[in-house]
PDB file of C-alpha atoms in Angstrom:
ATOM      1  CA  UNK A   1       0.000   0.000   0.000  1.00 46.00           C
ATOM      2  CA  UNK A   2       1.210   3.091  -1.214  1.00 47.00           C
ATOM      3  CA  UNK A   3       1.150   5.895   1.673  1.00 46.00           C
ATOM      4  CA  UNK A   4       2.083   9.435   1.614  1.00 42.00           C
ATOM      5  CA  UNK A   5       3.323  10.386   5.231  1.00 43.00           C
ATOM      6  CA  UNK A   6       4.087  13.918   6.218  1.00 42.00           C
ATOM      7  CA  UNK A   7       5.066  15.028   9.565  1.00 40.00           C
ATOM      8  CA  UNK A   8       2.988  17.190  11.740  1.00 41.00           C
ATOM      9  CA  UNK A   9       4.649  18.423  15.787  1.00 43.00           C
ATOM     10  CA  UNK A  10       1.966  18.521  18.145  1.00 44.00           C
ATOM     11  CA  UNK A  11       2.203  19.124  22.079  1.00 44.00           C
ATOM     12  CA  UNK A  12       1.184  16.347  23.884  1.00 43.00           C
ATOM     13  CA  UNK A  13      -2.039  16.109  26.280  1.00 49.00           C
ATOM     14  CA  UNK A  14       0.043  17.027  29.503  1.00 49.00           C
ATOM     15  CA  UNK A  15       1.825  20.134  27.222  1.00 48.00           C
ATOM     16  CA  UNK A  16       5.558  18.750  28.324  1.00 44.00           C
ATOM     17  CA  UNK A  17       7.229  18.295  25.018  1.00 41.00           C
ATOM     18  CA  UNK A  18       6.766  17.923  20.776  1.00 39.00           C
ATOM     19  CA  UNK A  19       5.363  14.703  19.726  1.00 36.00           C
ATOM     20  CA  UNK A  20       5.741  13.641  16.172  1.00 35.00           C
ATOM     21  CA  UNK A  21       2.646  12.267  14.200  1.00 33.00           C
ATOM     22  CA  UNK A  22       2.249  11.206  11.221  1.00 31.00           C
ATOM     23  CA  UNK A  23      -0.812  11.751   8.548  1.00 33.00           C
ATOM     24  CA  UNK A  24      -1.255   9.077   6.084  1.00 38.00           C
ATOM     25  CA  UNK A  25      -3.386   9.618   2.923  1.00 40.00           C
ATOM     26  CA  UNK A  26      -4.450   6.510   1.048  1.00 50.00           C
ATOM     27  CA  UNK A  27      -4.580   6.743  -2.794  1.00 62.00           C
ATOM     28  CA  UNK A  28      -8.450   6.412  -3.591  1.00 63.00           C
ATOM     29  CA  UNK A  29      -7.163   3.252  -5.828  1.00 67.00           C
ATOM     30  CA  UNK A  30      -4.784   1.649  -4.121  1.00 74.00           C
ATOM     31  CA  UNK A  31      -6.930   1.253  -0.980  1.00 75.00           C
ATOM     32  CA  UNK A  32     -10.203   0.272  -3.043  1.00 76.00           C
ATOM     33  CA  UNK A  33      -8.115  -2.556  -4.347  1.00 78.00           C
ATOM     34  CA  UNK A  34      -6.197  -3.682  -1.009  1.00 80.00           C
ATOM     35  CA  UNK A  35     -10.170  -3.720   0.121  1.00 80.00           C
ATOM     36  CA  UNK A  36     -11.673  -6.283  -2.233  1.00 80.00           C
ATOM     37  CA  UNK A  37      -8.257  -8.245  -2.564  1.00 83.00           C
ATOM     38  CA  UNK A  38      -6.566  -8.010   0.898  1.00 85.00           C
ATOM     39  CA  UNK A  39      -9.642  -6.785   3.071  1.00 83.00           C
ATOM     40  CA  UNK A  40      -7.270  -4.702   4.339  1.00 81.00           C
ATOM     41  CA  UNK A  41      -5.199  -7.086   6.417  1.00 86.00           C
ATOM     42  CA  UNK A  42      -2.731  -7.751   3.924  1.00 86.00           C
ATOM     43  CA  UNK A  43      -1.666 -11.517   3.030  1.00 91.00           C
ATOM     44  CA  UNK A  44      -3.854 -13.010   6.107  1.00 93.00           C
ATOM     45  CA  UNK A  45      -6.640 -10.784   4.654  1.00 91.00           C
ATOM     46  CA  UNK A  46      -6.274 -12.094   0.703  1.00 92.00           C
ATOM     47  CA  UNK A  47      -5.778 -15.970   2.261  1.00 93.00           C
ATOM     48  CA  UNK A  48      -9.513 -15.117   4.419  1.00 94.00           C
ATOM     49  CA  UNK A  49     -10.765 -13.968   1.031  1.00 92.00           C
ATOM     50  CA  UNK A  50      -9.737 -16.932  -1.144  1.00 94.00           C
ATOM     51  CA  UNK A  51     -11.179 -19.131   1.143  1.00 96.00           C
ATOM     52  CA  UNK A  52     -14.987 -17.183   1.566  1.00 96.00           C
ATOM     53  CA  UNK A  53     -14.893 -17.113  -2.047  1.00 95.00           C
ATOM     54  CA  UNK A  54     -14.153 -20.605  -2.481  1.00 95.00           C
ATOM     55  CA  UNK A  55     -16.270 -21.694   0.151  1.00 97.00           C
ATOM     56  CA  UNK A  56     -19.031 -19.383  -1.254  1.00 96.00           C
ATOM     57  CA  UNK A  57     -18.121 -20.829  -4.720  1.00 95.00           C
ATOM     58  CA  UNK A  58     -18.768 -24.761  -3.563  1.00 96.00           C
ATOM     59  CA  UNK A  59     -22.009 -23.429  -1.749  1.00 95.00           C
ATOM     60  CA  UNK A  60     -23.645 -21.918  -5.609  1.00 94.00           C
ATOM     61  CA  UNK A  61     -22.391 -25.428  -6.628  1.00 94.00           C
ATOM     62  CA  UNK A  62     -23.904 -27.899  -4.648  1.00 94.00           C
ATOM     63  CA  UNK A  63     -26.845 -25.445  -4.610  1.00 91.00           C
ATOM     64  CA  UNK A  64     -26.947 -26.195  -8.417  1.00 89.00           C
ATOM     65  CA  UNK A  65     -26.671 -30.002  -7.752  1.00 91.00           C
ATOM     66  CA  UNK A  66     -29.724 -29.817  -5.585  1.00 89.00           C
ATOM     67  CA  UNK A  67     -31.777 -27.531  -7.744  1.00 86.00           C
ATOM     68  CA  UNK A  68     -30.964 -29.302 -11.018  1.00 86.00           C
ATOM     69  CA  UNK A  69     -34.353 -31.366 -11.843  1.00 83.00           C
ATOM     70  CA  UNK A  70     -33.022 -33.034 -15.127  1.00 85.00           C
ATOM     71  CA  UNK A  71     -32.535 -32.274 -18.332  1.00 84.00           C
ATOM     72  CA  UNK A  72     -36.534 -32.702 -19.239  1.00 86.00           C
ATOM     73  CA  UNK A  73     -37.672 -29.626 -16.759  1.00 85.00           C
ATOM     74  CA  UNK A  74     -34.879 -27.156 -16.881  1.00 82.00           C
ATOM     75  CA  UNK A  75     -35.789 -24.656 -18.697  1.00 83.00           C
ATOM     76  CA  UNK A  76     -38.670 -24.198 -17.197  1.00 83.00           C
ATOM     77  CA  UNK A  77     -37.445 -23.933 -13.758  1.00 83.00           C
ATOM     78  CA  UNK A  78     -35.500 -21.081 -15.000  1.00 86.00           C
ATOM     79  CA  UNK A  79     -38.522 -18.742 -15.635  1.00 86.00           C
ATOM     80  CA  UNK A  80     -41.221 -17.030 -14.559  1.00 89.00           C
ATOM     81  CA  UNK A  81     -44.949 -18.319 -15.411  1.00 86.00           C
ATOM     82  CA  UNK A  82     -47.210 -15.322 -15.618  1.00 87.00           C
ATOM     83  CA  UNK A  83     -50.664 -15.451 -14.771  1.00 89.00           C
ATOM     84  CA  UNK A  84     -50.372 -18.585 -12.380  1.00 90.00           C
ATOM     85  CA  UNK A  85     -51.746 -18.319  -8.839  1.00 93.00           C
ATOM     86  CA  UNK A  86     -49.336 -16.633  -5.692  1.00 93.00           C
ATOM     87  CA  UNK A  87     -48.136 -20.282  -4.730  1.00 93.00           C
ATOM     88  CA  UNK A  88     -47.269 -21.082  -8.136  1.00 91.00           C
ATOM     89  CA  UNK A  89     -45.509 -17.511  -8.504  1.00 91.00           C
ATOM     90  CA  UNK A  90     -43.404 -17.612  -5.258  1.00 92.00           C
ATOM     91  CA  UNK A  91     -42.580 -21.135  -6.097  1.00 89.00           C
ATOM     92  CA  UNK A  92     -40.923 -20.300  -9.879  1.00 89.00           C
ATOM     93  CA  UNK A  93     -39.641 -16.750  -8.366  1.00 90.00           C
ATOM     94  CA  UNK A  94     -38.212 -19.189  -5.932  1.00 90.00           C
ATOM     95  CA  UNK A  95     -36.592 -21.452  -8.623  1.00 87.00           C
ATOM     96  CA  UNK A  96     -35.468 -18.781 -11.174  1.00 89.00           C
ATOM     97  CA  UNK A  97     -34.228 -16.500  -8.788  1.00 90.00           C
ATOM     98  CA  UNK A  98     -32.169 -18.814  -6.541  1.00 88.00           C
ATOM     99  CA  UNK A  99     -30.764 -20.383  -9.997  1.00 88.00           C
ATOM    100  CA  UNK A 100     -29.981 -16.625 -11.729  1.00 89.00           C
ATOM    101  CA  UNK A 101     -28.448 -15.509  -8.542  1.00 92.00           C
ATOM    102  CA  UNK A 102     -26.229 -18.645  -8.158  1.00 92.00           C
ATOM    103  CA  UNK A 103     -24.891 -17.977 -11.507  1.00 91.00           C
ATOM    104  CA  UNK A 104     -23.412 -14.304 -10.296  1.00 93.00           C
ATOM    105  CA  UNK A 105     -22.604 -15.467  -7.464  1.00 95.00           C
ATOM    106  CA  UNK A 106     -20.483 -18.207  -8.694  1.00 95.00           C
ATOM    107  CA  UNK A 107     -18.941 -15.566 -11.169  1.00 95.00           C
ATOM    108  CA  UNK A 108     -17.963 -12.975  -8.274  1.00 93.00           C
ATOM    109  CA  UNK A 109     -17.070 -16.438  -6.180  1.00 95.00           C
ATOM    110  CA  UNK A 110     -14.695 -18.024  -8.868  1.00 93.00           C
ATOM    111  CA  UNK A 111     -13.083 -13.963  -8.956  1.00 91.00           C
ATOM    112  CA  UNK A 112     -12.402 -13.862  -5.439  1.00 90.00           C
ATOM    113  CA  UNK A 113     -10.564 -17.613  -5.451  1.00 92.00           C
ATOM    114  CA  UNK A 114      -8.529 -16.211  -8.295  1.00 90.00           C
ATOM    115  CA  UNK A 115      -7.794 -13.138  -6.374  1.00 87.00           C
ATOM    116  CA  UNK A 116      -7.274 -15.112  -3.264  1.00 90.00           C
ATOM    117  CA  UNK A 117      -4.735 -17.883  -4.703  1.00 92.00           C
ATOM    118  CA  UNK A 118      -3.416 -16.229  -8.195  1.00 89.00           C
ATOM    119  CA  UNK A 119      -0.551 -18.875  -8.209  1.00 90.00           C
ATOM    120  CA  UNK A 120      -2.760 -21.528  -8.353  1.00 91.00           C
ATOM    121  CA  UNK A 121      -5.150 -19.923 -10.785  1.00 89.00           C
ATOM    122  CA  UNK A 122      -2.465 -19.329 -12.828  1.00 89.00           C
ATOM    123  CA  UNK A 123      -1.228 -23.203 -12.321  1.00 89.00           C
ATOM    124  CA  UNK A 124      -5.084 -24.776 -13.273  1.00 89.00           C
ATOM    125  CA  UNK A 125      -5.086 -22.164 -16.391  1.00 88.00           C
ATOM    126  CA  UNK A 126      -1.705 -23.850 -17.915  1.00 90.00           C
ATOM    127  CA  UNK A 127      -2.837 -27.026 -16.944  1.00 89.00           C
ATOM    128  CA  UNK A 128      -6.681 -26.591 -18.737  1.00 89.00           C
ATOM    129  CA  UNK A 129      -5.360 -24.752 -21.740  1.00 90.00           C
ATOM    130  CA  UNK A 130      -2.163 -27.058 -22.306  1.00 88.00           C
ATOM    131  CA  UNK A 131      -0.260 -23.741 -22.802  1.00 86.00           C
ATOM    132  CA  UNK A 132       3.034 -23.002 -21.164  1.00 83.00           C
ATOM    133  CA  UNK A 133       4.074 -19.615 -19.170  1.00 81.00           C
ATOM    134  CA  UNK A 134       5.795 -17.081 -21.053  1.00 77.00           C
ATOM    135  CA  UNK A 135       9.414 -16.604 -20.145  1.00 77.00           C
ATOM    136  CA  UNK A 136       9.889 -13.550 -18.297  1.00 74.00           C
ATOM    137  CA  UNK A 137      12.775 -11.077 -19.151  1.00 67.00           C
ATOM    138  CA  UNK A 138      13.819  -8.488 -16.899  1.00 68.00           C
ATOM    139  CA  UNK A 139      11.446  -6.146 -15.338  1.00 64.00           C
ATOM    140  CA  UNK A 140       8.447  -8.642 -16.163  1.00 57.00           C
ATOM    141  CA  UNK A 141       8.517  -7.992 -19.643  1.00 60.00           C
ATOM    142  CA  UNK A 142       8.496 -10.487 -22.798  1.00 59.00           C
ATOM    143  CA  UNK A 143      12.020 -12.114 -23.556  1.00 58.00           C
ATOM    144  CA  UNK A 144      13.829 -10.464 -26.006  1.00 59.00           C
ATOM    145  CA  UNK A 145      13.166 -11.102 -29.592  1.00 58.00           C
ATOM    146  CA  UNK A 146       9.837 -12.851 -28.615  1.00 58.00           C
ATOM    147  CA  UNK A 147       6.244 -11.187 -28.900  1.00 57.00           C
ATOM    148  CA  UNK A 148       4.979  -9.664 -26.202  1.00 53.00           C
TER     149      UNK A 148
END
């Protein structure tokens, strides 16, 4: 985190001598970001996040599991019958909703793992795409002679 100190002197309560302080103004970006990645705690803070996210993540799925009813009645469990009866319509607002907000869920969930353990995102992506890491040069840039 990128801080900006500068040094006030202030007398302390009892008057008896200078006391240095120090203001510290966080960068509007740089503290948004430690937020949603770090929750402000650093690397205990980013390991708490993985772990909600991928605990939130296996919650959407095994919600999925136990909402799926087969491949027959899907697509109707994922709308909205007008013109039914209030049991009928909390039941489908019940189904569709639950099964549209899983999906974003599971989207901001699979995020937050990915912010929480980028190494081993960046491990399963090699190992699902069968592609390789680029070779670094100096200063994180492309090797020399090779695209970027």
């Amino acid at each position: 985190m990128h801080r900006n100190p500068s040094r006030l002197r202030s007398r302390s309560a009892t008057g008896s001598g200078d006391v240095d302080c120090f203001l510290r103004y966080l960068d509007a970006g740089t503290c948004h970001v430690d937020l949603h990645h770090n929750l402000l705690a650093g690397k205990t803070g980013r390991l708490v996040n993985g772990i909600g996210a991928l605990a939130l993540l296996l919650l959407c799925i095994t919600g999925a599991v136990i909402w799926w009813p087969g491949p027959r009645l899907w697509k109707q469990r994922t709308l909205i019958h007008r013109g039914t009866n209030w049991k009928r319509l909390n039941w489908d607002l019940h189904h569709a909703g639950g099964f549209w907000l899983a999906a974003g869920l599971a989207f901001f969930a699979f995020t937050g793992f990915v912010y929480g353990f980028p190494a081993f995102a960046r491990g399963a992506m090699y190992a699902l795409t069968g592609s390789a890491p680029r070779p670094k040069g100096p200063h994180g840039t492309a090797a020399k002679g090779k695209p970027a």
